[in-house]
Coordinates of C-alpha atoms and ligand atoms in Angstrom, one line a residue:
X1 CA 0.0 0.0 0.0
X2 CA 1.3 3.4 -1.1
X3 CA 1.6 5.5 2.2
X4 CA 2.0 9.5 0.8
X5 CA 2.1 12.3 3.1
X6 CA 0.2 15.8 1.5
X7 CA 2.1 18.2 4.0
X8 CA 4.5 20.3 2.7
X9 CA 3.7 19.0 -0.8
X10 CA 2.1 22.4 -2.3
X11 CA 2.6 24.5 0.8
X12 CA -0.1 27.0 1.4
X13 CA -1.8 26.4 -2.5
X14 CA -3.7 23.2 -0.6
X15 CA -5.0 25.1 2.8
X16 CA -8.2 24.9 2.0
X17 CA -7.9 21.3 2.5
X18 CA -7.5 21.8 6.1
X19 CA -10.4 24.2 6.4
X20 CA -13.1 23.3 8.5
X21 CA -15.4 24.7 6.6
X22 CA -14.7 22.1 3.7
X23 CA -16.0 18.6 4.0
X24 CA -15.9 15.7 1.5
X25 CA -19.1 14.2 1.0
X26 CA -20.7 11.0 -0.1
X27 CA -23.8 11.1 -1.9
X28 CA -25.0 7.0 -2.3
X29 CA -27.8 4.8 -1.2
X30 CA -27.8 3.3 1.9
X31 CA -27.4 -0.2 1.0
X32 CA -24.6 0.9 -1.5
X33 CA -22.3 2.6 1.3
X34 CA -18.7 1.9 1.0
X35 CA -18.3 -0.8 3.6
X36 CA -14.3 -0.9 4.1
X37 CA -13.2 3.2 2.5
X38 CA -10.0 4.1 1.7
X39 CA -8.8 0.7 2.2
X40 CA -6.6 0.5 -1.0
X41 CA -4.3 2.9 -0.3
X42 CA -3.0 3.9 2.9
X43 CA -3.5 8.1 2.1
X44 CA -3.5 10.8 5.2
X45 CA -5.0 13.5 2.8
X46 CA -8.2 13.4 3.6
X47 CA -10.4 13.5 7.2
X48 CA -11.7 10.4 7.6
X49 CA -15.4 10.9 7.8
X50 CA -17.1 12.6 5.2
X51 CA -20.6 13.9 5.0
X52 CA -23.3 11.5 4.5
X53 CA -26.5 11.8 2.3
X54 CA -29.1 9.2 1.0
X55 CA -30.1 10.6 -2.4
X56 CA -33.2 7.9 -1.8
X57 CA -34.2 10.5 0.8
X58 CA -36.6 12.7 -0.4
X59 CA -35.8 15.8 1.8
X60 CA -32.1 15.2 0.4
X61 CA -34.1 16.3 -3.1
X62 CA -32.3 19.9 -2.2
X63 CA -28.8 18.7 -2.2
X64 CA -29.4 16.7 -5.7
X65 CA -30.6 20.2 -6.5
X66 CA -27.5 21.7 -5.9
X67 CA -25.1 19.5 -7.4
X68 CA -27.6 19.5 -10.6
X69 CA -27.2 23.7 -10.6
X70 CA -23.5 23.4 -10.2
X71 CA -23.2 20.5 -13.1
X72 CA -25.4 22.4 -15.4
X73 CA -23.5 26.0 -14.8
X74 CA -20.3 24.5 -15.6
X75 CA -21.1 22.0 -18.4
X76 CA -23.1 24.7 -20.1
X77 CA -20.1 26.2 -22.7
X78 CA -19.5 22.9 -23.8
X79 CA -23.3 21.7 -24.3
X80 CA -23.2 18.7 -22.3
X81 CA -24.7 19.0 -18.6
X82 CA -26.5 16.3 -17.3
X83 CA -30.0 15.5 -17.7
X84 CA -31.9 15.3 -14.4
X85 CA -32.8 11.2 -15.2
X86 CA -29.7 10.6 -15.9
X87 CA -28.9 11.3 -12.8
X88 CA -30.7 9.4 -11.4
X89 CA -30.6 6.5 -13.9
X90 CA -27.1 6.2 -14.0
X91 CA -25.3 7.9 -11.6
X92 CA -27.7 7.8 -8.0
X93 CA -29.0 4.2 -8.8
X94 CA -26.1 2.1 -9.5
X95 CA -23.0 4.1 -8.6
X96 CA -21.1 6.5 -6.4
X97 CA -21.2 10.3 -6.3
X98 CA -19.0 12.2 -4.1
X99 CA -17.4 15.2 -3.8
X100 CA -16.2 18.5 -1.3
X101 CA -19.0 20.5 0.1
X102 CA -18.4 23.8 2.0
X103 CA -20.4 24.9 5.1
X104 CA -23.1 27.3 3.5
X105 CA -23.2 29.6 6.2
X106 CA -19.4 30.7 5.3
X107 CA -19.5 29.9 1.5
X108 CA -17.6 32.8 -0.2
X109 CA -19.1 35.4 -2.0
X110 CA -17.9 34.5 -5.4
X111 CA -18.6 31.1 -4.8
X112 CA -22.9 32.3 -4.0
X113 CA -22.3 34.8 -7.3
X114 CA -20.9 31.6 -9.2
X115 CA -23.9 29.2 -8.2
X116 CA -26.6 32.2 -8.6
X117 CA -27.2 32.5 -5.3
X118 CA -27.2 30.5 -1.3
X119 CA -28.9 27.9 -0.9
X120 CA -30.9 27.5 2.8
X121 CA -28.9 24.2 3.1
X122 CA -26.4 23.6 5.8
X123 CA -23.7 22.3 2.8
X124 CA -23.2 23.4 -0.5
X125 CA -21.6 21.0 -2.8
X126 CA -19.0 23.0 -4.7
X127 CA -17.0 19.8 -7.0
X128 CA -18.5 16.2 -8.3
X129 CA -17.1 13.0 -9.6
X130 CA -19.3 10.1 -10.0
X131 CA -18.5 7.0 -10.9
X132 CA -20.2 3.7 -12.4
X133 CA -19.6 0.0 -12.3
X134 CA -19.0 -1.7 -15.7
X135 CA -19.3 -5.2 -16.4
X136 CA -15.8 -5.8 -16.6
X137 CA -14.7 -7.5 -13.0
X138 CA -13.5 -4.8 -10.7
X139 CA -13.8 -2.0 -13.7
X140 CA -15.0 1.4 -12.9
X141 CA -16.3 4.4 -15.5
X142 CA -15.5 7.9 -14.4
X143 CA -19.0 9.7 -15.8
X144 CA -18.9 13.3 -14.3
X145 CA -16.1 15.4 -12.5
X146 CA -17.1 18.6 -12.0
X147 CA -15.4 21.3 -9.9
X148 CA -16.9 25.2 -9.0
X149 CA -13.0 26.4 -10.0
X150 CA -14.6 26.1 -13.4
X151 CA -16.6 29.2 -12.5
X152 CA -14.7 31.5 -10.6
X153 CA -12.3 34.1 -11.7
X154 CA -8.7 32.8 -11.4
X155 CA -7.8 34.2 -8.2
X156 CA -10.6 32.9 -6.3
X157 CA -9.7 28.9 -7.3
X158 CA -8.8 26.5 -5.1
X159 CA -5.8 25.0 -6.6
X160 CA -6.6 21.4 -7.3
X161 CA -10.0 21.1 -6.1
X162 CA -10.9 19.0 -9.4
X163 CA -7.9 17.1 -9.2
X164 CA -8.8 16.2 -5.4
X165 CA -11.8 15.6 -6.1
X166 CA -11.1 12.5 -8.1
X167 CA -8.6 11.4 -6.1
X168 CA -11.0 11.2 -3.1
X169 CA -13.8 9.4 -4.7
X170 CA -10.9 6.8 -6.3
X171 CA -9.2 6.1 -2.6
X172 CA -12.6 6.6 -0.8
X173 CA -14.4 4.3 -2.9
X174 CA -11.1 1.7 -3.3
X175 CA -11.3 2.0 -7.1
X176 CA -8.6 -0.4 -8.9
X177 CA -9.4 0.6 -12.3
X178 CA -11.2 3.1 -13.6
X179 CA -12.0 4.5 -17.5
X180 CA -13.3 7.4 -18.8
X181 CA -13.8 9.6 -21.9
X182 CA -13.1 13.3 -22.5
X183 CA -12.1 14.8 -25.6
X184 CA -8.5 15.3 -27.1
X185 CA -8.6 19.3 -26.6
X186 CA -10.5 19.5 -23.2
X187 CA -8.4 21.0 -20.1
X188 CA -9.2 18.1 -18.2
X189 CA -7.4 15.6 -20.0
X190 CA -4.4 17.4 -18.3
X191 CA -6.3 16.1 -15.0
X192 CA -7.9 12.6 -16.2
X193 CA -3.9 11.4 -17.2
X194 CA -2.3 12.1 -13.6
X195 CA -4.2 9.0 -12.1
X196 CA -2.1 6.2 -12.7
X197 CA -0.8 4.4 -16.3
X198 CA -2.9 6.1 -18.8
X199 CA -4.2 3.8 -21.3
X200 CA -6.5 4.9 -24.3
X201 CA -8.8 2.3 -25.7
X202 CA -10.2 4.8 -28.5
X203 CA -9.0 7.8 -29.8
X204 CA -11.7 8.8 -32.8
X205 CA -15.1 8.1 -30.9
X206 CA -17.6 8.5 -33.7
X207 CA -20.4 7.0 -31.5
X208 CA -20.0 9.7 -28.7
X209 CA -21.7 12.8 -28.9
X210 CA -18.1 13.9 -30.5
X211 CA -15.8 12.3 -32.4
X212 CA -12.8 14.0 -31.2
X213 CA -13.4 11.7 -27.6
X214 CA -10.9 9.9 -25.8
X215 CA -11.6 6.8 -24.3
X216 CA -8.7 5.8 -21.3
X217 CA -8.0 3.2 -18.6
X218 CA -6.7 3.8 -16.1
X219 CA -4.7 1.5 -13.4
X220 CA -5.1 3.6 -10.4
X221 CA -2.1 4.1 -8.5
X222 CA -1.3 7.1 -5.9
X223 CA 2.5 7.5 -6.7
X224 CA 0.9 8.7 -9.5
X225 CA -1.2 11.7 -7.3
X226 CA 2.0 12.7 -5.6
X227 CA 4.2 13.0 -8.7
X228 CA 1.5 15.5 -10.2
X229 CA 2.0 17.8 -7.2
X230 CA 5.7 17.3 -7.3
X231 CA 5.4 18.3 -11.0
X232 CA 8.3 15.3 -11.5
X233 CA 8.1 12.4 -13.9
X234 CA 6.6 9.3 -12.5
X235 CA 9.9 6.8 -11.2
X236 CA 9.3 3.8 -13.7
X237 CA 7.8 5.5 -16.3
X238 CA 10.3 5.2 -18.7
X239 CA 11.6 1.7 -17.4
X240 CA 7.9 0.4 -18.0
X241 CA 7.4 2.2 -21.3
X242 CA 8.6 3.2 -24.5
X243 CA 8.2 5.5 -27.2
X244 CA 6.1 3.7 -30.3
X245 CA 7.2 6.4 -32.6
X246 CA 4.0 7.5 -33.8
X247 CA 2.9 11.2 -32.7
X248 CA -0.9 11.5 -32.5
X249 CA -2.2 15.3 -33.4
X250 CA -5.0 15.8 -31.1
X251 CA -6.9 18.3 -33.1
X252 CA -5.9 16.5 -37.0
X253 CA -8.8 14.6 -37.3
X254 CA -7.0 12.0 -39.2
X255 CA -4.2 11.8 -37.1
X256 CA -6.7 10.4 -34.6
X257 CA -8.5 7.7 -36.9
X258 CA -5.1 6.7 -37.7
X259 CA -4.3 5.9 -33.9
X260 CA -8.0 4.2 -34.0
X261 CA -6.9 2.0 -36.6
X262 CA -3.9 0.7 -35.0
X263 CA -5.8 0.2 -31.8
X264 CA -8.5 -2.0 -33.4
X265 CA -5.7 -4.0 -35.3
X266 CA -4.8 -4.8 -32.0
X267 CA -1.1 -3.2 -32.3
X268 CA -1.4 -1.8 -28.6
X269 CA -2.2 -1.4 -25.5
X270 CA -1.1 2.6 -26.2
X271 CA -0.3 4.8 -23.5
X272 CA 0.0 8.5 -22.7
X273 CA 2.9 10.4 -20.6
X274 CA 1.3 11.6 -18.1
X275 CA 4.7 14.7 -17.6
X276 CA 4.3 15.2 -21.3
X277 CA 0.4 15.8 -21.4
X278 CA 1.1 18.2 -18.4
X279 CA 3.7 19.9 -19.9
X280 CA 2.0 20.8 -23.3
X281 CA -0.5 23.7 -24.3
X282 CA -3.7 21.6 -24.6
X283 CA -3.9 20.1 -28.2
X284 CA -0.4 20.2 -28.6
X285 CA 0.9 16.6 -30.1
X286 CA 1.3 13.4 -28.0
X287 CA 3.8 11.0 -28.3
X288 CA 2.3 7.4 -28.2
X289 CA 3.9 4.9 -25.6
X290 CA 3.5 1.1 -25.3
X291 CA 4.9 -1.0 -22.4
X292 CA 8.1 -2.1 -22.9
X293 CA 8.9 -5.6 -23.3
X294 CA 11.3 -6.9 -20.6
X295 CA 14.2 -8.8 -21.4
X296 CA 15.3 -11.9 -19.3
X297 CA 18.8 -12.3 -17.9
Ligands
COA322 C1 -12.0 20.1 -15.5 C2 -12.3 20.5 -14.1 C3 -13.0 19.4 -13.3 C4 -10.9 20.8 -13.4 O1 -11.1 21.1 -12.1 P1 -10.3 22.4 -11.5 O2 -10.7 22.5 -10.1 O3 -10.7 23.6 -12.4 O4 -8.8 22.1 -11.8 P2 -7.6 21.9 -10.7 O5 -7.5 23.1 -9.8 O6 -7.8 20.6 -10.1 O7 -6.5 22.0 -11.7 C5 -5.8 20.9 -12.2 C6 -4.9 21.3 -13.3 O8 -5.7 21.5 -14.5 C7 -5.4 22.9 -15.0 N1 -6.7 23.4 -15.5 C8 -7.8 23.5 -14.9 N2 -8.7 24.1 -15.7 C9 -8.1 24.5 -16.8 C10 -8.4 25.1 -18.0 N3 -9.7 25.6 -18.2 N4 -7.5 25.3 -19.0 C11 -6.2 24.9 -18.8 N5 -5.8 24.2 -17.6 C12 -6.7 24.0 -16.7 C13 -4.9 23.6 -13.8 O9 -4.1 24.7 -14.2 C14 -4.1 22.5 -13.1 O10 -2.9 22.3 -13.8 P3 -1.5 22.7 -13.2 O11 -1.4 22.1 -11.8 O12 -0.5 22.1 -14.2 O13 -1.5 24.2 -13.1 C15 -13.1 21.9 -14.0 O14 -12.4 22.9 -14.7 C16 -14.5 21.8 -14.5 O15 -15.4 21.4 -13.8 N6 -14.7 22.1 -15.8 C17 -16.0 22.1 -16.5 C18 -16.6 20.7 -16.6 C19 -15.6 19.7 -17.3 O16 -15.2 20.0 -18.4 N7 -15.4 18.6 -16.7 C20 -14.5 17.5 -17.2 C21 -15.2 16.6 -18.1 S1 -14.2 15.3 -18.7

């Protein structure tokens, strides 16, 4: 078990974590509660009891409310908030929504300006990652991560909140594996590729909404968290992979149906550098990776 240490890692840039005005909460049905949390990976970064609410409740209607407002304000640019059923459907009923909320009473101004206004809860949910099981034994899909930094003017982020955000639901939730799709230009693909070895199982996506979608999987692994606030290269990474040669173009259409192609001839598994994908402009090109194989002696 990976034992990291968050003091000292970011200095004051991660305060807000130790606010006690900020709580990480758990939105899931009763009979779905975690039963063992955060047994994976032996973290200190977050307080070990987070907030609590049955989303079968219907008084808790107000704090579905309030995540829905926050979804839909920050999803609205790209055209893709989520529709209340599903929700509901596929995100309340089979899997696991968590997030940070901060105490209402003390919610910052630009914070109440951001979400159109205070709620007369006692928690506001300010970020969101929900996840959902998949057939696949063990295999998670990462369906929402949302995060109020999205709405507030630079100064008044919280650095990382997204990025935390994920990596509570992931520990909190003892997620081994988890996929995901986001598209080749989005910011958060700078987030989505910090997890753990990045691998992408499409890269033209012509049955999503669009195209341009990557689809990744993701062996969740906390060295992995600690590197991206080190801003250092992950130890093994260039032990347990190499360079394939190709480069894929995330905004050349055909640069991406290319890498398609060689995924469905089955010429992978392809990875991403997670250092490289932080260190570009978003939509800058990608070298493509696949393990290496290792030699006996
Ligand atoms: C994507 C999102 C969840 C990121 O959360 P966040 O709290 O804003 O981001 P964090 O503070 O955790 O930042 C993590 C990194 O992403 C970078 N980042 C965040 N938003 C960015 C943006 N719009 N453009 C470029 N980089 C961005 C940060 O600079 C930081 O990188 P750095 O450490 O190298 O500086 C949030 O911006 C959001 O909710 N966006 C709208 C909804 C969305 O697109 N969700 C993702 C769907 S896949």
């Amino acid at each position: 078990m990976a034992s990291l240490n968050l003091e000292g890692i970011k200095g004051t840039q991660l305060e807000w974590l130790k606010n006690d005005q900020i709580r990480p909460y758990v939105f899931v049905r009763e009979d779905m509660r975690v039963q063992d949390p955060g047994s994976n990976f032996n973290l200190s970064w977050f307080p070990d009891m987070p907030l609590w609410f049955n989303p079968l409740q219907m008084d808790k209607v107000s704090y579905a409310n309030q995540i829905l407002n926050m979804e839909r304000r920050a999803f609205h640019s790209v055209n893709m908030a989520m529709p209340r059923w599903v929700f509901y459907d596929c995100a309340i009923m089979p899997g696991f929504v968590a997030g940070f909320a901060h105490r209402t009473a003390t919610l910052p101004l630009e914070m109440q300006v951001a979400l159109g206004g205070k709620s007369q809860q006692e928690w506001t949910p300010i970020s969101l990652f929900i996840i959902i099981p998949t057939m696949r034994d063990g295999e998670w899909f990462a369906h929402n991560l949302t995060s109020i930094n999205s709405l507030l003017n630079s100064e008044d982020r919280w650095y990382a909140l997204g990025f935390l955000t994920k990596c509570f639901g992931l520990w909190y939730a003892n997620i081994k594996t988890c996929c995901g799709a986001t598209q080749w230009t989005s910011p958060a693909l700078r987030l989505h590729t910090q997890y753990g070895a990045f691998e992408v199982l499409t890269a033209f996506t012509p049955s999503h909404d669009y195209a341009h979608t990557i689809t990744y999987r993701v062996k969740v692994d906390p060295h992995y968290w600690e590197s991206y606030f080190l801003k250092k290269p992950i130890d093994n990474f260039e032990k347990l992979y190499e360079s394939t040669g190709f480069i894929v173009e995330p905004k050349d259409e055909q640069s991406l149906i290319q890498l398609q192609r060689k995924i469905e001839n089955h010429e992978g598994p392809f990875f991403l550098s997670p250092m490289e994908i932080r260190a570009k402009a978003k939509g800058e090109s990608l070298s493509v990776y696949r393990p290496r194989v290792l030699k006996k002696i």
